[in-house]
Short mmCIF file of C-alpha atoms and ligand atoms in Angstrom, two decimals:
data_model
loop_
_atom_site.label_atom_id
_atom_site.label_comp_id
_atom_site.label_asym_id
_atom_site.label_seq_id
_atom_site.Cartn_x
_atom_site.Cartn_y
_atom_site.Cartn_z
CA MET A 2 18.88 38.36 11.54
CA LEU A 3 16.50 38.62 8.63
CA ILE A 4 18.21 35.72 6.91
CA ARG A 5 18.08 33.60 10.06
CA ASN A 6 14.34 34.21 10.44
CA PHE A 7 13.85 33.41 6.79
CA ALA A 8 15.75 30.13 7.20
CA LYS A 9 13.65 29.22 10.22
CA ALA A 10 10.44 29.99 8.35
CA SER A 11 11.44 27.93 5.33
CA CYS A 12 12.41 24.98 7.55
CA ALA A 13 8.98 25.11 9.16
CA MET A 14 7.32 25.34 5.75
CA ALA A 15 9.28 22.36 4.40
CA ALA A 16 8.41 20.29 7.48
CA LEU A 17 4.73 21.16 7.07
CA MET A 18 4.72 20.32 3.40
CA LEU A 19 6.54 17.02 3.89
CA ALA A 20 4.15 16.06 6.69
CA GLY A 21 1.37 16.39 4.14
CA CYS A 22 3.03 13.74 1.97
CA GLU A 23 2.54 10.91 4.44
CA GLY A 24 0.31 8.26 2.97
CA GLY A 25 0.35 9.82 -0.49
CA VAL A 26 2.23 9.27 -3.73
CA LEU A 27 5.42 10.65 -2.16
CA ASP A 28 5.35 7.95 0.51
CA PRO A 29 5.23 4.84 -1.70
CA LYS A 30 5.09 1.29 -0.29
CA GLY A 31 5.12 -0.65 -3.53
CA GLN A 32 7.55 -1.05 -6.43
CA VAL A 33 5.32 0.77 -8.93
CA GLY A 34 4.83 3.67 -6.54
CA ILE A 35 8.58 3.83 -5.81
CA ASP A 36 9.41 4.00 -9.52
CA GLU A 37 6.82 6.70 -10.03
CA LYS A 38 8.16 8.76 -7.15
CA GLN A 39 11.64 8.50 -8.61
CA LEU A 40 10.29 9.77 -11.92
CA ILE A 41 8.57 12.73 -10.25
CA VAL A 42 11.76 13.65 -8.34
CA ILE A 43 14.09 13.34 -11.37
CA ALA A 44 11.77 15.34 -13.64
CA THR A 45 11.38 18.06 -11.00
CA LEU A 46 15.14 18.33 -10.39
CA LEU A 47 15.87 18.50 -14.13
CA MET A 48 13.40 21.32 -14.58
CA LEU A 49 14.78 23.15 -11.57
CA ILE A 50 18.11 23.41 -13.47
CA VAL A 51 16.35 26.06 -15.57
CA VAL A 52 13.86 27.42 -13.07
CA ILE A 53 16.27 28.24 -10.22
CA PRO A 54 18.84 30.23 -12.30
CA VAL A 55 15.98 32.12 -14.01
CA ILE A 56 14.50 33.19 -10.67
CA VAL A 57 17.94 34.13 -9.30
CA MET A 58 18.84 36.12 -12.44
CA THR A 59 15.48 37.91 -12.45
CA LEU A 60 16.07 39.14 -8.92
CA TYR A 61 19.74 39.92 -9.58
CA PHE A 62 19.16 41.92 -12.76
CA ALA A 63 16.24 43.81 -11.25
CA TRP A 64 18.54 44.81 -8.41
CA LYS A 65 21.62 45.48 -10.54
CA TYR A 66 19.88 47.69 -13.11
CA ARG A 67 17.50 49.37 -10.70
CA ASP A 68 16.59 53.01 -11.13
CA GLY A 69 18.97 55.40 -9.35
CA ARG A 70 22.16 53.48 -10.12
CA ASP A 71 23.61 55.85 -12.72
CA HIS A 72 27.19 54.64 -12.51
CA GLU A 73 26.52 51.01 -13.36
CA ILE A 74 28.20 49.53 -16.44
CA TYR A 75 25.94 50.39 -19.33
CA ALA A 76 26.43 49.08 -22.88
CA PRO A 77 23.99 50.79 -25.30
CA LYS A 78 25.74 49.39 -28.42
CA TRP A 79 25.53 45.81 -27.20
CA ALA A 80 23.69 43.59 -29.71
CA HIS A 81 24.72 39.95 -29.58
CA SER A 82 26.39 37.46 -27.30
CA LYS A 83 27.29 33.97 -28.53
CA THR A 84 27.70 32.75 -24.94
CA ILE A 85 24.17 33.80 -23.94
CA GLU A 86 22.65 32.32 -27.11
CA LEU A 87 24.49 29.06 -26.53
CA VAL A 88 23.35 28.78 -22.91
CA VAL A 89 19.70 29.72 -23.46
CA TRP A 90 19.35 27.28 -26.36
CA CYS A 91 21.55 24.35 -25.36
CA VAL A 92 20.53 23.91 -21.73
CA PRO A 93 16.77 23.57 -22.42
CA ILE A 94 17.40 21.36 -25.48
CA VAL A 95 19.56 19.01 -23.44
CA ILE A 96 17.00 18.91 -20.60
CA VAL A 97 14.07 18.27 -22.94
CA GLY A 98 16.13 15.54 -24.61
CA ILE A 99 16.86 13.82 -21.30
CA LEU A 100 13.23 14.18 -20.19
CA GLY A 101 12.14 12.69 -23.51
CA VAL A 102 14.32 9.61 -23.07
CA ILE A 103 13.18 9.15 -19.45
CA THR A 104 9.52 9.58 -20.45
CA TRP A 105 9.86 7.05 -23.27
CA HIS A 106 11.48 4.51 -20.97
CA SER A 107 9.17 4.93 -17.98
CA THR A 108 5.99 5.05 -20.08
CA HIS A 109 6.77 1.53 -21.25
CA LYS A 110 8.21 0.30 -17.98
CA LEU A 111 5.29 1.59 -15.90
CA ASP A 112 2.56 0.65 -18.38
CA PRO A 113 -0.34 -0.29 -16.04
CA TYR A 114 -1.42 -3.08 -18.42
CA GLN A 115 1.94 -4.80 -18.24
CA PRO A 116 2.24 -7.62 -15.69
CA LEU A 117 4.92 -7.10 -13.05
CA GLU A 118 8.03 -9.22 -13.16
CA HIS A 119 8.20 -11.06 -9.88
CA GLU A 120 9.00 -14.59 -8.75
CA ALA A 121 5.76 -14.87 -6.74
CA GLU A 122 2.61 -16.19 -8.39
CA PRO A 123 0.28 -13.20 -8.93
CA ILE A 124 -3.31 -13.10 -7.68
CA THR A 125 -6.26 -11.71 -9.62
CA VAL A 126 -8.87 -9.31 -8.27
CA GLU A 127 -11.84 -8.08 -10.27
CA VAL A 128 -12.89 -4.58 -9.28
CA VAL A 129 -16.31 -3.05 -9.93
CA SER A 130 -17.14 0.53 -9.02
CA LEU A 131 -20.75 0.98 -7.94
CA ASN A 132 -22.78 3.90 -6.61
CA TRP A 133 -21.05 4.46 -4.14
CA LYS A 134 -18.89 1.56 -3.15
CA TRP A 135 -16.20 -0.75 -4.46
CA LEU A 136 -16.88 -4.42 -5.11
CA PHE A 137 -13.86 -6.73 -5.17
CA ILE A 138 -14.34 -10.19 -6.65
CA TYR A 139 -11.67 -12.85 -6.13
CA PRO A 140 -12.25 -15.35 -8.95
CA GLU A 141 -9.51 -17.72 -7.74
CA GLN A 142 -10.81 -17.81 -4.15
CA GLY A 143 -14.47 -17.62 -5.14
CA ILE A 144 -15.22 -14.79 -2.72
CA ALA A 145 -16.06 -11.10 -2.88
CA SER A 146 -15.89 -8.11 -0.57
CA VAL A 147 -17.22 -4.58 -0.51
CA ASN A 148 -14.99 -1.63 0.44
CA GLU A 149 -12.18 -3.85 1.69
CA LEU A 150 -9.37 -5.22 -0.39
CA ALA A 151 -6.81 -7.72 0.91
CA PHE A 152 -3.82 -9.33 -0.74
CA PRO A 153 -0.46 -10.65 0.41
CA ALA A 154 2.51 -8.28 0.44
CA ASN A 155 5.29 -9.05 -2.05
CA VAL A 156 2.83 -10.73 -4.40
CA PRO A 157 1.81 -8.98 -7.64
CA VAL A 158 -1.90 -8.25 -7.92
CA ASN A 159 -3.57 -8.24 -11.34
CA PHE A 160 -6.60 -5.98 -11.23
CA LYS A 161 -9.35 -6.22 -13.82
CA ILE A 162 -11.44 -3.12 -13.42
CA SER A 163 -14.91 -2.18 -14.63
CA SER A 164 -17.83 -0.05 -13.54
CA ASP A 165 -21.56 -0.56 -13.19
CA THR A 166 -22.18 3.17 -13.04
CA ALA A 167 -20.51 6.41 -14.10
CA MET A 168 -16.78 6.52 -14.68
CA ASN A 169 -14.70 6.20 -11.52
CA SER A 170 -11.01 5.95 -10.90
CA PHE A 171 -9.39 3.13 -8.94
CA PHE A 172 -6.51 4.58 -6.92
CA ILE A 173 -4.30 3.33 -4.09
CA PRO A 174 -1.88 6.30 -3.92
CA GLN A 175 0.87 4.53 -1.97
CA LEU A 176 1.04 1.59 -4.35
CA GLY A 177 0.92 3.31 -7.72
CA SER A 178 -1.03 5.17 -10.31
CA GLN A 179 -4.80 5.32 -10.78
CA ILE A 180 -6.74 3.72 -13.59
CA TYR A 181 -10.28 4.49 -14.75
CA SER A 182 -13.18 2.12 -14.29
CA MET A 183 -15.70 2.35 -17.11
CA ALA A 184 -18.98 0.58 -17.73
CA GLY A 185 -18.95 -1.92 -20.60
CA MET A 186 -15.22 -2.38 -20.65
CA THR A 187 -12.34 -3.74 -18.66
CA THR A 188 -9.22 -1.82 -17.73
CA LYS A 189 -6.19 -3.37 -16.11
CA LEU A 190 -3.74 -2.44 -13.42
CA HIS A 191 -0.81 -4.31 -11.90
CA LEU A 192 0.38 -3.37 -8.43
CA ILE A 193 2.49 -4.83 -5.68
CA ALA A 194 3.01 -3.92 -2.01
CA ASN A 195 6.64 -4.22 -0.92
CA GLU A 196 5.72 -4.11 2.74
CA PRO A 197 2.66 -5.18 4.69
CA GLY A 198 0.30 -2.48 5.85
CA THR A 199 -3.09 -0.90 5.38
CA TYR A 200 -3.22 1.63 2.60
CA LYS A 201 -5.99 4.03 1.70
CA GLY A 202 -7.91 3.38 -1.48
CA ILE A 203 -10.05 6.01 -3.13
CA SER A 204 -11.80 6.96 -6.31
CA ALA A 205 -9.91 9.82 -7.96
CA ASN A 206 -12.85 10.71 -10.17
CA TYR A 207 -15.93 12.53 -8.85
CA SER A 208 -19.07 10.50 -9.45
CA GLY A 209 -21.91 12.19 -7.60
CA ALA A 210 -23.57 12.53 -4.20
CA GLY A 211 -22.14 9.57 -2.25
CA PHE A 212 -18.67 9.92 -3.75
CA THR A 213 -16.86 10.94 -0.56
CA GLY A 214 -17.82 7.66 1.13
CA MET A 215 -16.40 5.62 -1.74
CA LYS A 216 -13.26 4.61 0.14
CA PHE A 217 -11.68 1.32 1.01
CA ASN A 218 -8.75 -0.11 2.91
CA ALA A 219 -6.18 -2.01 0.88
CA ILE A 220 -4.70 -4.49 3.34
CA ALA A 221 -1.36 -5.98 2.36
CA THR A 222 -1.02 -8.96 4.69
CA PRO A 223 2.47 -9.99 5.90
CA THR A 224 2.22 -13.52 4.49
CA ARG A 225 0.09 -15.66 2.20
CA ASP A 226 -1.20 -17.50 5.28
CA ASP A 227 -2.55 -14.24 6.67
CA PHE A 228 -4.27 -13.64 3.36
CA ASN A 229 -5.72 -17.17 3.45
CA ALA A 230 -6.99 -16.42 6.98
CA TRP A 231 -8.74 -13.34 5.61
CA VAL A 232 -10.28 -15.44 2.83
CA ALA A 233 -11.47 -17.96 5.42
CA LYS A 234 -13.00 -15.13 7.46
CA VAL A 235 -14.86 -13.85 4.38
CA LYS A 236 -16.11 -17.39 3.66
CA ARG A 237 -17.26 -17.73 7.27
CA GLU A 238 -19.04 -14.40 7.58
CA GLY A 239 -20.30 -13.76 4.07
CA ALA A 240 -23.50 -14.41 2.15
CA ALA A 241 -23.70 -15.67 -1.44
CA LEU A 242 -23.32 -13.28 -4.37
CA GLY A 243 -25.31 -14.22 -7.44
CA PRO A 244 -27.18 -12.17 -10.07
CA GLU A 245 -30.07 -11.63 -7.61
CA SER A 246 -28.03 -10.46 -4.62
CA TYR A 247 -25.81 -8.48 -6.98
CA ARG A 248 -28.79 -6.44 -8.18
CA GLU A 249 -29.58 -5.75 -4.54
CA LEU A 250 -25.96 -4.72 -3.87
CA ALA A 251 -25.81 -2.53 -6.96
CA LYS A 252 -28.55 -0.23 -5.63
CA GLU A 253 -27.36 3.21 -4.63
CA SER A 254 -26.02 3.57 -1.11
CA SER A 255 -23.49 5.84 0.53
CA ASN A 256 -20.89 5.22 3.22
CA ASN A 257 -21.37 1.52 2.72
CA PRO A 258 -19.83 -0.57 5.53
CA VAL A 259 -17.37 -3.35 4.72
CA SER A 260 -19.25 -6.51 3.77
CA TYR A 261 -18.26 -10.00 2.63
CA TYR A 262 -19.55 -12.60 0.20
CA ALA A 263 -18.65 -16.23 0.82
CA SER A 264 -19.32 -17.29 -2.76
CA VAL A 265 -19.67 -15.64 -6.16
CA SER A 266 -21.56 -17.01 -9.14
CA ASP A 267 -19.37 -17.92 -12.11
CA GLY A 268 -18.57 -15.16 -14.55
CA LEU A 269 -20.32 -12.42 -12.58
CA PHE A 270 -17.67 -9.85 -13.49
CA GLU A 271 -17.99 -10.62 -17.22
CA GLN A 272 -21.77 -10.36 -16.92
CA ILE A 273 -21.48 -6.95 -15.26
CA VAL A 274 -19.24 -5.80 -18.12
CA MET A 275 -21.32 -7.34 -20.89
CA GLN A 276 -24.68 -5.93 -19.79
CA TYR A 277 -23.62 -2.70 -21.51
CA MET A 278 -22.43 -4.42 -24.67
CA HIS A 279 -25.73 -5.27 -26.37
CA HIS A 280 -25.05 -2.98 -29.26
CA HIS A 281 -21.65 -4.39 -29.99
CA GLN A 282 -20.64 -6.93 -32.55
CA MET A 283 -18.62 -9.88 -31.28
CA PRO A 284 -15.79 -9.22 -28.81
CA ALA A 285 -13.52 -6.52 -30.09
CA HIS A 286 -11.67 -5.54 -26.96
CA GLU A 287 -8.88 -7.56 -25.57
CA GLY A 288 -9.82 -8.95 -22.18
CA MET A 289 -13.57 -9.05 -22.77
CA ALA A 290 -14.72 -12.58 -22.24
CA MET A 291 -18.04 -13.64 -23.70
CA PRO A 292 -20.39 -14.87 -20.99
CA ALA A 293 -23.19 -17.27 -21.83
CA VAL A 294 -25.85 -15.30 -19.98
CA THR A 295 -26.18 -11.60 -19.24
CA LEU A 296 -27.60 -10.17 -16.04
CA HIS A 297 -30.94 -9.82 -17.82
CA GLY A 298 -31.08 -13.56 -18.37
CA GLN A 299 -30.62 -13.49 -22.15
CA SER A 300 -27.61 -14.88 -23.92
CA HIS A 301 -25.48 -12.39 -25.78
CA GLU A 302 -26.02 -14.35 -28.98
CA GLN A 303 -29.79 -14.09 -28.52
CA VAL A 304 -29.55 -10.37 -28.02
CA HIS A 305 -27.39 -10.10 -31.08
CA ALA A 306 -29.58 -12.29 -33.27
CA SER A 307 -32.54 -10.03 -32.55
CA GLU A 308 -30.48 -6.90 -33.10
CA SER A 309 -28.64 -7.77 -36.28
CA SER A 310 -31.88 -7.80 -38.27
CA ASN A 311 -32.38 -4.07 -37.87
CA THR A 312 -28.91 -2.71 -37.15
CA THR A 313 -25.59 -3.07 -38.84
CA GLY A 314 -23.88 -3.98 -35.57
CA GLY A 315 -21.62 -1.80 -33.48
CA GLU A 316 -18.19 -2.32 -34.89
CA HIS A 317 -15.83 0.12 -33.25
CU1 CU B 407 -16.38 -1.05 -26.56
#
């Protein structure tokens, strides 16, 4: 009876816990997310090979050698057992070895900077975290959107990510791992959606008062035509995004509604990145293009010419 109740309770618990996984990393909809889930499951199972016997033995020995059991087998002269030594050393060594190999492999395979192998032509999206909203610039389509991201399913997306504020973290849990957005530099992420759908996008890094409203929908459209229709809608409904309107957009706001920009001035993303780079010598980071003009209207070379007279330059 007790055991049956216990079984019922654990079934209910498992159901509850699994229900909580919907829409998260354990419910992946993209290749990267699927690989990561596999990694989580394998690593957990491998570790359970040690954890489960240890818990069982703890309970068993506590019961077997409990106080009041005088007639139990008792071996006071016992000192050494080769079998026990072998088991307690070999099993963990083998598991750590296997985990090491898996970690080595998957760290390289799932490197967020590495483009995904896929027959479809990838699309590029430039992501900027602002206080407190996400700006998505589509350099190939010449459009931009705020708090809404769209891309075709089964097409790899190359994200170039930066920030015009504190550090944030770009994260679409169902598609794959998060990557930080940082002012003055570009990080990269490559994701793909294996099936169409609308996935939640968040920032996984707290960044102040309006942080909770910093969410977006990542829409994986069924076909490229559907994506093109979305682009056409943005072009129809949006305003222009240039340095002026960008400064307006970059002002603090919370729970920003979805908004569209029908055109984007050339190199806006690079300008957003480079406005923090005045104290740097020439480009040192991979992926940092050198724009002709910064958001403050001065060329980077001008800024540098005036700086190099009194500083040694920020080599890093
Ligand atoms: Cu730097």
